[in-house]
PDB file of C-alpha atoms in Angstrom:
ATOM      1  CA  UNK U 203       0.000   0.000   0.000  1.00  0.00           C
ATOM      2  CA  UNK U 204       1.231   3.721  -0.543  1.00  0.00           C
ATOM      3  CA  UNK U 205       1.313   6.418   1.904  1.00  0.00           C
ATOM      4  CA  UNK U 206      -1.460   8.097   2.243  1.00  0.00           C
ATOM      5  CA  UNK U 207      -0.594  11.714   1.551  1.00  0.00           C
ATOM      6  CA  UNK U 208      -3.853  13.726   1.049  1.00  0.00           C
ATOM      7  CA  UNK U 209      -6.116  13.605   4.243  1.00  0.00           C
ATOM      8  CA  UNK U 210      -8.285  15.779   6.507  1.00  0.00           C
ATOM      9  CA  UNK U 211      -9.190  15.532   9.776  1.00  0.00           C
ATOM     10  CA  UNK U 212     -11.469  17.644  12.454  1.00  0.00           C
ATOM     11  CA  UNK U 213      -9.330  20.388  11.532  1.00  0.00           C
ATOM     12  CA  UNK U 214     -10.092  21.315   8.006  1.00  0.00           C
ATOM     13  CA  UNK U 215     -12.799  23.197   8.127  1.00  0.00           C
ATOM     14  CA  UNK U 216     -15.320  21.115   5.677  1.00  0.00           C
ATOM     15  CA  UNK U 217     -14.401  17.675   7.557  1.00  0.00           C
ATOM     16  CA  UNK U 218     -17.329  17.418   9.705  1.00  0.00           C
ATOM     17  CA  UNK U 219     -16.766  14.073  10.413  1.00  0.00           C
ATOM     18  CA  UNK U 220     -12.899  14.272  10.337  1.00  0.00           C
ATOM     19  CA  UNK U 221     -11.220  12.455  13.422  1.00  0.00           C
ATOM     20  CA  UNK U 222      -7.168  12.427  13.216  1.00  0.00           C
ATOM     21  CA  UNK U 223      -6.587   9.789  16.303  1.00  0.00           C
ATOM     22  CA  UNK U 224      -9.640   7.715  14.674  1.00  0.00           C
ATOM     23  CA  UNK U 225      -7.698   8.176  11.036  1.00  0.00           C
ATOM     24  CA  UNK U 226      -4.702   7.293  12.765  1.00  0.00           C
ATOM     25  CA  UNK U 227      -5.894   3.324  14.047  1.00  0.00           C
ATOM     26  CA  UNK U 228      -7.131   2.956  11.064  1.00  0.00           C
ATOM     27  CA  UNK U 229      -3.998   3.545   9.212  1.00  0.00           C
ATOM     28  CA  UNK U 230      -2.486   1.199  11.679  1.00  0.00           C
ATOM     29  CA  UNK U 231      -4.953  -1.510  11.004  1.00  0.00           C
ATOM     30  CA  UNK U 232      -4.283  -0.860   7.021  1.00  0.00           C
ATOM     31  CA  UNK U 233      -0.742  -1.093   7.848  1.00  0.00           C
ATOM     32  CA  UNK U 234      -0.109   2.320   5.765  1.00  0.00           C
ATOM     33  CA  UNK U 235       3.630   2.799   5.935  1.00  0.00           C
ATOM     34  CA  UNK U 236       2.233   6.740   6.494  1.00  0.00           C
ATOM     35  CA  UNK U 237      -0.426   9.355   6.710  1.00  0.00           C
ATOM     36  CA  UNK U 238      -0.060  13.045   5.847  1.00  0.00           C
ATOM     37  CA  UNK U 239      -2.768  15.336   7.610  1.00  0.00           C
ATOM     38  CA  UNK U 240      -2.699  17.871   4.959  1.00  0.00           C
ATOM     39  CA  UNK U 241      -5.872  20.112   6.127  1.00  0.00           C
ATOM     40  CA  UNK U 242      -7.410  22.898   4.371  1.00  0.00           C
ATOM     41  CA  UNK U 243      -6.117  26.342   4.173  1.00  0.00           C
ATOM     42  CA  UNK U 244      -8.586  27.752   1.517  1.00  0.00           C
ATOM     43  CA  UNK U 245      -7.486  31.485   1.406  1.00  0.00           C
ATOM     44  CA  UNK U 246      -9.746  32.644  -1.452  1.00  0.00           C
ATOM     45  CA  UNK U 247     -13.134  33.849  -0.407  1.00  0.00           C
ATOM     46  CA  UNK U 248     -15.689  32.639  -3.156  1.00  0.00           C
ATOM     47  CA  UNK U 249     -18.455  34.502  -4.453  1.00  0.00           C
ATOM     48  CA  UNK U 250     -21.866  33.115  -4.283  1.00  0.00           C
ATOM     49  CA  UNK U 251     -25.082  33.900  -5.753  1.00  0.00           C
ATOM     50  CA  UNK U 252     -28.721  33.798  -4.431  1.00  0.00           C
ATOM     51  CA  UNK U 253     -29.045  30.259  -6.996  1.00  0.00           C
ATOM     52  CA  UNK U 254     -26.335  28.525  -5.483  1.00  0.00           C
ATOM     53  CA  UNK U 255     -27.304  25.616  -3.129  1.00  0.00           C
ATOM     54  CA  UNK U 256     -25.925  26.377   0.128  1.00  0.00           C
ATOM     55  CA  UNK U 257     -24.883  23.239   2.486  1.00  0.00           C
ATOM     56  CA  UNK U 258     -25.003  23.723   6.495  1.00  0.00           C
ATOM     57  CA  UNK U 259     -21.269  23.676   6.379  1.00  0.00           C
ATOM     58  CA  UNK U 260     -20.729  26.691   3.901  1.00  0.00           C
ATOM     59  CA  UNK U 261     -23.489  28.614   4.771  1.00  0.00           C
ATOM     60  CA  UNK U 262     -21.764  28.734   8.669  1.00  0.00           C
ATOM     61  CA  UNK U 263     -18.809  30.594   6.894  1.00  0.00           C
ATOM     62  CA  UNK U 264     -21.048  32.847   4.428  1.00  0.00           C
ATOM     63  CA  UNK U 265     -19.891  36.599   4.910  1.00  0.00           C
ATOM     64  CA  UNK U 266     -21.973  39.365   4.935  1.00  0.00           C
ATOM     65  CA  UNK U 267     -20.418  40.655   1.576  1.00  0.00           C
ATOM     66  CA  UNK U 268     -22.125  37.558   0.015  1.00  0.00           C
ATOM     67  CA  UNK U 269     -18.727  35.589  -0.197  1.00  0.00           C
ATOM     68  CA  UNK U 270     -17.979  32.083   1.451  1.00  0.00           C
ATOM     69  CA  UNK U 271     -14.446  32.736   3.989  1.00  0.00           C
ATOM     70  CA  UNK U 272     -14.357  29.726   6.005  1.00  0.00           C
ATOM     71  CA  UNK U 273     -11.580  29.848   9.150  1.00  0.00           C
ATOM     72  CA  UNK U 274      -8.133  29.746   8.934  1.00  0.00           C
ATOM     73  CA  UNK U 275      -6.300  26.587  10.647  1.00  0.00           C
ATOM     74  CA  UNK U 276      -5.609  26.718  14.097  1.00  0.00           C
ATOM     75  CA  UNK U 277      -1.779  25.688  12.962  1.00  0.00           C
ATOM     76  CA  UNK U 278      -0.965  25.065  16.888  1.00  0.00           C
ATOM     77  CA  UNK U 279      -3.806  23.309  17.608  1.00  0.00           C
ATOM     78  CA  UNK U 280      -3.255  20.916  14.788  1.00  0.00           C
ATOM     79  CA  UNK U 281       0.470  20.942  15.343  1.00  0.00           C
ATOM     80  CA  UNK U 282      -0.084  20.085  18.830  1.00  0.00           C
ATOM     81  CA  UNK U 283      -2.920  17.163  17.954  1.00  0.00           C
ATOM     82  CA  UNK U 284      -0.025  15.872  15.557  1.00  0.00           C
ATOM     83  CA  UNK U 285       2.307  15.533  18.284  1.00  0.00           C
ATOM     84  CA  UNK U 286      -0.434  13.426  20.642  1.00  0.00           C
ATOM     85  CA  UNK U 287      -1.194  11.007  17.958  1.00  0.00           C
ATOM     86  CA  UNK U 288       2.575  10.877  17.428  1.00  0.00           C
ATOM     87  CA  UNK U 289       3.009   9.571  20.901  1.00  0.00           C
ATOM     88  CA  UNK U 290       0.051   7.280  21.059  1.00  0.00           C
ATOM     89  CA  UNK U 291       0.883   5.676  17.062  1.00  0.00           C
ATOM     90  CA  UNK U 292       4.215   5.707  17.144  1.00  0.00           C
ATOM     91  CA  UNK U 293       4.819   2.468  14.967  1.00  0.00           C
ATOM     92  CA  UNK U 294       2.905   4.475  12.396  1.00  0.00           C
ATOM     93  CA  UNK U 295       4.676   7.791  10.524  1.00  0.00           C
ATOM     94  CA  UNK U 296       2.588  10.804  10.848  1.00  0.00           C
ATOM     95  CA  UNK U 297       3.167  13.583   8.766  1.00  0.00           C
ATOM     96  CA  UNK U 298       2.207  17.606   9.114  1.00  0.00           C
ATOM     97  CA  UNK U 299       0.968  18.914   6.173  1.00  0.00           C
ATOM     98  CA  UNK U 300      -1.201  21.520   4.451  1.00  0.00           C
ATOM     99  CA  UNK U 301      -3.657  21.576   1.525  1.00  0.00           C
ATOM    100  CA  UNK U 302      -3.327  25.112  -0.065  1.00  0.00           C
ATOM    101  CA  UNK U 303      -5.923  26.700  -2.242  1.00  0.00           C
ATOM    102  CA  UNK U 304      -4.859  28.547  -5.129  1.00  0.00           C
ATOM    103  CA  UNK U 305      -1.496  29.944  -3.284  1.00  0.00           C
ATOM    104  CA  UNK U 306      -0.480  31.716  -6.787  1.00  0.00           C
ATOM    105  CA  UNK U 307      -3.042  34.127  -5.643  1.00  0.00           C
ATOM    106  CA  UNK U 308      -1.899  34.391  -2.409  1.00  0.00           C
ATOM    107  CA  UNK U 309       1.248  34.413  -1.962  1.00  0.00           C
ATOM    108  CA  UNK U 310       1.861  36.853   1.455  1.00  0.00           C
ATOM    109  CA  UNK U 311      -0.622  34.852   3.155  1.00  0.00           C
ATOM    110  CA  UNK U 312       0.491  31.427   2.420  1.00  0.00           C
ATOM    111  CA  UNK U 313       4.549  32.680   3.145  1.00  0.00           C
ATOM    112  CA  UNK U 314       3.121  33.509   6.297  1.00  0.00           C
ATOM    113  CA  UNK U 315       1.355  30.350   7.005  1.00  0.00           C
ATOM    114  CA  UNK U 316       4.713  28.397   5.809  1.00  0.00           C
ATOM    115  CA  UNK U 317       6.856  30.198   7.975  1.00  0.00           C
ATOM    116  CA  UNK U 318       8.965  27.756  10.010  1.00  0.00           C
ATOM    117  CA  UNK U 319       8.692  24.548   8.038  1.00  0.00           C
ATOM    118  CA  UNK U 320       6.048  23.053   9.866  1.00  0.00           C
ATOM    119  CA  UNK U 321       4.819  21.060   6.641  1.00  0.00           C
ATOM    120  CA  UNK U 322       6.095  18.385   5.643  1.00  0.00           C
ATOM    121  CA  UNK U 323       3.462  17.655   2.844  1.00  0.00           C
ATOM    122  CA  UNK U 324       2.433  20.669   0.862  1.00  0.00           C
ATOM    123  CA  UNK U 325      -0.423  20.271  -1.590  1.00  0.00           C
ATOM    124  CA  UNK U 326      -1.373  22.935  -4.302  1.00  0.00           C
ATOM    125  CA  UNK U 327      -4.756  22.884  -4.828  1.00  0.00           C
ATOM    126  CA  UNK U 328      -7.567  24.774  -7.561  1.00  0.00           C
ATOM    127  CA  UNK U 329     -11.045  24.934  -5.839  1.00  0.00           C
ATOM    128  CA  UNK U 330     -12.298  27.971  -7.635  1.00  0.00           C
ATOM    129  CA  UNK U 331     -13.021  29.076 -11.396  1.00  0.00           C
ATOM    130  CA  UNK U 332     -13.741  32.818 -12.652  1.00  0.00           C
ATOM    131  CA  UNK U 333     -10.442  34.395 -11.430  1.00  0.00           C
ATOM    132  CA  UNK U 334      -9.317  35.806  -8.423  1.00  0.00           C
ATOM    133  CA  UNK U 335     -11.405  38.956  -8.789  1.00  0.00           C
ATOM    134  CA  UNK U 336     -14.787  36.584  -9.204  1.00  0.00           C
ATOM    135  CA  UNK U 337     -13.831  33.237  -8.014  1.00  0.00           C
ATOM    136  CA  UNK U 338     -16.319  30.473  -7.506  1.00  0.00           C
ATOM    137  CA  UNK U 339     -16.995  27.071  -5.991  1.00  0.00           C
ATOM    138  CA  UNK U 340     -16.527  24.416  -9.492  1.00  0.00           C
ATOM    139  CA  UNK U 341     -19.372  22.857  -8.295  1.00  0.00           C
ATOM    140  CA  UNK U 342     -21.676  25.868  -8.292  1.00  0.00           C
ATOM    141  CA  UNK U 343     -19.881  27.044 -11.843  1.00  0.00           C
ATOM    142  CA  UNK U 344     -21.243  23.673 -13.216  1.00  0.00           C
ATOM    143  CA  UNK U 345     -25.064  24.677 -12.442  1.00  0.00           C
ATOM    144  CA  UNK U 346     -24.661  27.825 -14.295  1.00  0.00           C
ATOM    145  CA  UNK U 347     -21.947  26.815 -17.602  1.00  0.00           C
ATOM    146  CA  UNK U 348     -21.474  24.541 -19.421  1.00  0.00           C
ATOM    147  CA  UNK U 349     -19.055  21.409 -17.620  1.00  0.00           C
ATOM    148  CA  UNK U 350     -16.576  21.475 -20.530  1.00  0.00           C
ATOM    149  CA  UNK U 351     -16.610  25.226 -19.806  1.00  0.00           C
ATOM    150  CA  UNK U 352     -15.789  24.821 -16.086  1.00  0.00           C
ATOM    151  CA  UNK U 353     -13.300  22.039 -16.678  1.00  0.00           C
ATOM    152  CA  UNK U 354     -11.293  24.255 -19.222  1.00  0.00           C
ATOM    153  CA  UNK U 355     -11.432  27.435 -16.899  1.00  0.00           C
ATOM    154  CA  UNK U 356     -10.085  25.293 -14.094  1.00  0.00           C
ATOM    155  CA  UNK U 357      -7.406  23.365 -16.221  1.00  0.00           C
ATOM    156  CA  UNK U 358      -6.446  26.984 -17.019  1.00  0.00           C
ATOM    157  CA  UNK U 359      -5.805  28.337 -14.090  1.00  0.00           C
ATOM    158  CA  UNK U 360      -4.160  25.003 -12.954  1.00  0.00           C
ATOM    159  CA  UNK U 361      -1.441  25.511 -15.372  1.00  0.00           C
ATOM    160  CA  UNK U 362      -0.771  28.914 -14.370  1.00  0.00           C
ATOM    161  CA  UNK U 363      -0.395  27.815 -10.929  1.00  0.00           C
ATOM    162  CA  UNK U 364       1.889  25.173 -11.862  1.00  0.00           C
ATOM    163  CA  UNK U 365       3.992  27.415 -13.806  1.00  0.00           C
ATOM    164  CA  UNK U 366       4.195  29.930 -10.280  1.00  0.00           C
ATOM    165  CA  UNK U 367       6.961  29.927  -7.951  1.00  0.00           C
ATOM    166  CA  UNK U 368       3.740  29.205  -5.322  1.00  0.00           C
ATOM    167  CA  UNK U 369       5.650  27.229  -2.318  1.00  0.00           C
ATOM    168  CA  UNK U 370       4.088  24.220  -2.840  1.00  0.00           C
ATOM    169  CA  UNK U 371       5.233  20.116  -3.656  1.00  0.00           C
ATOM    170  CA  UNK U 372       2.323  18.415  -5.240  1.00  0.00           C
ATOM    171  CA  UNK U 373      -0.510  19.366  -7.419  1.00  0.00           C
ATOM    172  CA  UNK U 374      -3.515  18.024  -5.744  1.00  0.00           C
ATOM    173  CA  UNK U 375      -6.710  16.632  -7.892  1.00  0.00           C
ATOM    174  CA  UNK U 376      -6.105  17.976 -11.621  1.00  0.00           C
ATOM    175  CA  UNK U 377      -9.145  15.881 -12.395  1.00  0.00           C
ATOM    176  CA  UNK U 378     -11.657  17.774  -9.567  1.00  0.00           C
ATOM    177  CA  UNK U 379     -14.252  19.146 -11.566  1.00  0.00           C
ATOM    178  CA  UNK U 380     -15.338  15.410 -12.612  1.00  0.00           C
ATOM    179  CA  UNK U 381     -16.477  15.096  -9.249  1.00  0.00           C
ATOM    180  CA  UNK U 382     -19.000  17.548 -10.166  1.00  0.00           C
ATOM    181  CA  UNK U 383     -19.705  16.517 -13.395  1.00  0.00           C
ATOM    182  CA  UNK U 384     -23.519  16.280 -14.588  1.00  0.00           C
ATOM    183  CA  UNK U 385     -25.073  12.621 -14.468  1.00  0.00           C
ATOM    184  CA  UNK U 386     -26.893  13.551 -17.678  1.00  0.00           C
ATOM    185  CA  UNK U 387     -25.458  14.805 -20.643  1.00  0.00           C
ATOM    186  CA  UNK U 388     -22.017  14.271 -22.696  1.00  0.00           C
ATOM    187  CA  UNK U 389     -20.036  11.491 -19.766  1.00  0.00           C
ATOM    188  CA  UNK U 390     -16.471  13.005 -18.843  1.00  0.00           C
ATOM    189  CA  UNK U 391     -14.153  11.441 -21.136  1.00  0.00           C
ATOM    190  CA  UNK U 392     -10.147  12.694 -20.716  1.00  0.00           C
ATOM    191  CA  UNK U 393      -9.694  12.330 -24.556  1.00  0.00           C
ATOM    192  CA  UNK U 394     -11.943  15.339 -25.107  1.00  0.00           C
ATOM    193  CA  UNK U 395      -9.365  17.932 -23.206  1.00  0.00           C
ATOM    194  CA  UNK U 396      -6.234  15.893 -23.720  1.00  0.00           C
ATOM    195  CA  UNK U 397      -4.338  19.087 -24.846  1.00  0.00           C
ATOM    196  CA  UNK U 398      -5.892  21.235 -21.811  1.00  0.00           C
ATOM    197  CA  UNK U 399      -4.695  18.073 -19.215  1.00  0.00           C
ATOM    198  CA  UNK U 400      -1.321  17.873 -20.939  1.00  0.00           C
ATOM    199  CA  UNK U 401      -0.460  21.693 -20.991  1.00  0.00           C
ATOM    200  CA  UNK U 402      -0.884  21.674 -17.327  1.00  0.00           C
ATOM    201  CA  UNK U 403       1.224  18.367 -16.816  1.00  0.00           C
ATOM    202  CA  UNK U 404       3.914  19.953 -19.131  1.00  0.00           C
ATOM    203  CA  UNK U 405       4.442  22.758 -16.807  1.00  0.00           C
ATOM    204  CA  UNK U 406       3.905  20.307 -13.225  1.00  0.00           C
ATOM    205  CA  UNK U 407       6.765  18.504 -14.518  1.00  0.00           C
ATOM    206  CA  UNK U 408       8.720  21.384 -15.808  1.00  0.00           C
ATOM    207  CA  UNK U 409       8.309  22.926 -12.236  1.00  0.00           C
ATOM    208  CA  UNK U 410       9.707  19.706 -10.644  1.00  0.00           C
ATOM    209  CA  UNK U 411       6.514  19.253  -8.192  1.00  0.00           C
ATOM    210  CA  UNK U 412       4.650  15.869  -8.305  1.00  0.00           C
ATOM    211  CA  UNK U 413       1.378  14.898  -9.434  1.00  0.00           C
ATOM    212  CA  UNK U 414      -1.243  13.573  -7.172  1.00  0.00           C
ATOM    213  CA  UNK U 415      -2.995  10.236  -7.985  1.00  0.00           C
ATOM    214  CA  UNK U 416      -6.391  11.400  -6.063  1.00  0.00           C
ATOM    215  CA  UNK U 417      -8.801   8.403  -5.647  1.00  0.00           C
ATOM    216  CA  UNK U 418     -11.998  10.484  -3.983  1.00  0.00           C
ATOM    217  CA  UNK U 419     -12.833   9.757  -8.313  1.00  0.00           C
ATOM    218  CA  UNK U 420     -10.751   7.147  -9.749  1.00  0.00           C
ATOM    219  CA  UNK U 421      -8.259   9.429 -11.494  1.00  0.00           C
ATOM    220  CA  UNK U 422      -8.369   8.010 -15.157  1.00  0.00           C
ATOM    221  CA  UNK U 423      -5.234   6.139 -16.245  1.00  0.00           C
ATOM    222  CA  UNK U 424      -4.760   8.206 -19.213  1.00  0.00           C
ATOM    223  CA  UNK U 425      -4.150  11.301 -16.630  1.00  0.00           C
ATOM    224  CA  UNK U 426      -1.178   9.099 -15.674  1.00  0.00           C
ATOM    225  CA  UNK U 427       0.262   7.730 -18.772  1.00  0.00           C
ATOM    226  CA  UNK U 428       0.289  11.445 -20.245  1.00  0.00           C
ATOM    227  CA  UNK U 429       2.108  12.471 -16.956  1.00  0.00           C
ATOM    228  CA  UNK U 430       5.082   9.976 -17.475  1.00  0.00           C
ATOM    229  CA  UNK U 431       4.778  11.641 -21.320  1.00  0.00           C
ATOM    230  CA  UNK U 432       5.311  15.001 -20.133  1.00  0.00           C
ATOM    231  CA  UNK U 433       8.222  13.999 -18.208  1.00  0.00           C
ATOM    232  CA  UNK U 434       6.567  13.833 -14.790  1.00  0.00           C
ATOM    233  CA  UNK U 435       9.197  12.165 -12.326  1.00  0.00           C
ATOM    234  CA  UNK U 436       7.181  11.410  -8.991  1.00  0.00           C
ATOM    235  CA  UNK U 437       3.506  10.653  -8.093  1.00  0.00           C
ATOM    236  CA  UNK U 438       1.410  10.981  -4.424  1.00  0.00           C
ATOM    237  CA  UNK U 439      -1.121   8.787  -3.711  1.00  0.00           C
ATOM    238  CA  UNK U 440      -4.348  10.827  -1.655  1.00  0.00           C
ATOM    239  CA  UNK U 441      -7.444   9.302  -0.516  1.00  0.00           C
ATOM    240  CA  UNK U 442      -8.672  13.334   0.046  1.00  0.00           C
ATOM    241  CA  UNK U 443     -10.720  11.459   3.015  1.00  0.00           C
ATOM    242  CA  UNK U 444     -13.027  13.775   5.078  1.00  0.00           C
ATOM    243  CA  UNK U 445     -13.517  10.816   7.417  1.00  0.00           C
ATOM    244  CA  UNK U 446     -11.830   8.104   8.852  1.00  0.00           C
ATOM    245  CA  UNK U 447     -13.391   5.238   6.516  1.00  0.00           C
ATOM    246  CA  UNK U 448     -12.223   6.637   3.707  1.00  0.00           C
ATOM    247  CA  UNK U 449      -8.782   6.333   4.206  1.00  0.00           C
ATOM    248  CA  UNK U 450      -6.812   5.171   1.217  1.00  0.00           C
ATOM    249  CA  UNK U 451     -10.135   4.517  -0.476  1.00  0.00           C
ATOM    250  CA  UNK U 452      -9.098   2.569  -4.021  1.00  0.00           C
ATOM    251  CA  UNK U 453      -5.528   2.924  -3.569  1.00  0.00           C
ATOM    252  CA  UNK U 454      -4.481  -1.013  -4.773  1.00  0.00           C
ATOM    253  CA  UNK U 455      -6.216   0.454  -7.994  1.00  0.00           C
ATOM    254  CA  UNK U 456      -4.395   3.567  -8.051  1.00  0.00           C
ATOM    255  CA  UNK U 457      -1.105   1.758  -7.338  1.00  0.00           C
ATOM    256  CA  UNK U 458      -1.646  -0.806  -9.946  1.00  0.00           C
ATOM    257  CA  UNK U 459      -2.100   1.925 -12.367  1.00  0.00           C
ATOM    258  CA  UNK U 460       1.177   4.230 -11.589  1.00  0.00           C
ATOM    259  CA  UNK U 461       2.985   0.822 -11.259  1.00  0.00           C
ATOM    260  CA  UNK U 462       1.493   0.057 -15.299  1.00  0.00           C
ATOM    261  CA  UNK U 463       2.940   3.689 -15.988  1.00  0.00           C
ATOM    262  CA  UNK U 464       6.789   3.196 -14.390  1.00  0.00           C
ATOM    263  CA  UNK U 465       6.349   4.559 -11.349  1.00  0.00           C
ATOM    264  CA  UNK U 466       7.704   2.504  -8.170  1.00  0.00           C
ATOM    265  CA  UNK U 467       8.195   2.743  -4.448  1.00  0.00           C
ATOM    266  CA  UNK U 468      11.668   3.968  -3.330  1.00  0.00           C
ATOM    267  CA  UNK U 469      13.774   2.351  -0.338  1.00  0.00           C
ATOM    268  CA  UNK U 470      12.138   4.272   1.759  1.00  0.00           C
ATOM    269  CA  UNK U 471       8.039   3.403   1.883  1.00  0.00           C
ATOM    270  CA  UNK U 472       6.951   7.051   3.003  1.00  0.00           C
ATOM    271  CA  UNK U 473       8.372   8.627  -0.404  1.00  0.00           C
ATOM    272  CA  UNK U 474       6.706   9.586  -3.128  1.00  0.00           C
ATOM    273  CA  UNK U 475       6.797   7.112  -6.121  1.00  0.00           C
ATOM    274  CA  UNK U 476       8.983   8.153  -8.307  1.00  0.00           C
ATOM    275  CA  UNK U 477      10.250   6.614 -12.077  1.00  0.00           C
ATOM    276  CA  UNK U 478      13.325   4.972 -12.805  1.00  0.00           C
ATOM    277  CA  UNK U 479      16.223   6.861 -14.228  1.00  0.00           C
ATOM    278  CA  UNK U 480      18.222   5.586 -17.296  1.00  0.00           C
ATOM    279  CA  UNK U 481      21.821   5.098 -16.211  1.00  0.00           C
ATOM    280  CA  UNK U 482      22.035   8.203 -18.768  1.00  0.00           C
ATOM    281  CA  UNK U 483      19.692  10.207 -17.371  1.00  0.00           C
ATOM    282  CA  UNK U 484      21.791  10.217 -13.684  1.00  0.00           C
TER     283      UNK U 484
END
């Protein structure tokens, strides 16, 4: 089994039923060689509009400017939770980490929430579509546009963070607007925005960062194949669980598939998969 390097706990602010110590025996029981508790800093505050469907959870963080800021993490709280679980797992390996959203845009904020190297996993992440002036939730873009729309906008603006200096290791869920994607109509098929998923692989590998094989949707193989195209050295392996069942949720598939693309452990079982080099290539 990989590590499991893409989870939230009870201190991301969306993970209502999040639980690290719970996460934490479970990984045990799955015999995970590690978990990374990479929990949300979301630092763009996304416009909504009188149509949107509004859960309990956003709705608790809805601003009176009409714009969705949930909380910042309690980064000494969860630090300190880290340490306790350290101490009561410690046959299992515990990372810190962070899941940042769009940190191109942000870049004072997230320096500041860096500061000290607390992180040892640091996810990029694209929640939003519209721009920084107008951003909004991908799932309430798809109610308005058109889902090849959304998916192109967000590509997009993946690439351009990819192509920042943003501070961060891995590119989280290229494929996250398919988790939104309509149950009627044209079916998501990668094929259709090959060139859109390849520019932004082209620049992930060209900035050195990894590429996240997220499982919440089966990332499709292709996704994979065209990373090892584009040059891609190293994949992570996230479950994105918001609860403790879902830890490393499909990962035997996922592992089978960047396994079929080159990719293999390294010597030691908390690293990122990473490909072969020729004798050439060293």
């Amino acid at each position: 089994m990989p590590p499991d390097n893409h989870v939230h706990t009870e201190w991301s602010w969306d993970a209502v039923h999040g639980a690290m110590e719970a996460t934490c025996r479970r990984a045990a029981r799955l015999r995970l060689p590690s978990v990374a508790f990479t929990e949300h800093a979301d630092l763009t505050p996304w416009v909504v509009r009188a149509e949107d469907p509004m859960s309990d959870v956003l709705r608790r963080w809805l601003r009176p400017d009409g714009r969705i800021a949930p909380r910042e993490l309690d980064v000494e709280g969860y630090l300190d939770c880290v340490r306790r679980c350290r101490e009561r797992y410690p046959g299992l390996r515990i990372l810190s980490g962070v899941e940042l959203s769009e940190p191109h845009w942000h870049p004072e904020r997230t320096a500041a929430l860096l500061a000290g190297g607390r992180f040892e996993r640091v996810l990029g992440s694209v929640h939003s579509v519209g721009g920084r002036d107008e951003p909004r939730l991908v799932d309430h873009a798809m109610r308005a546009r058109s889902p090849a729309d959304v998916l192109r906008d967000y590509l997009a603006e993946a690439r351009r963070m990819a192509a920042s200096d943003a501070p961060f290791a891995v590119l989280a869920h290229i494929d996250y607007p398919v988790r939104h994607w309509p149950a009627s109509g044209r079916p998501f098929r990668p094929a259709d925005f090959a060139d859109e998923f390849r520019e932004v692989l082209t620049a992930l590998a060209a900035s050195g960062r990894a590429l996240e094989i997220n499982t919440r949707v089966p990332l499709a193989p292709e996704l994979v194949r065209w990373w090892a195209d584009a040059g891609g050295d190293a994949v992570s392996f996230g479950s994105d669980a918001h609860r403790p069942r879902d830890l490393a949720k499909r990962f035997a598939e996922a592992a089978e598939t960047a396994m079929g693309c080159g990719f293999r452990p390294g010597d030691d079982p908390t690293d990122l998969w990473s490909r072969p080099r020729e004798p050439d290539q060293v």
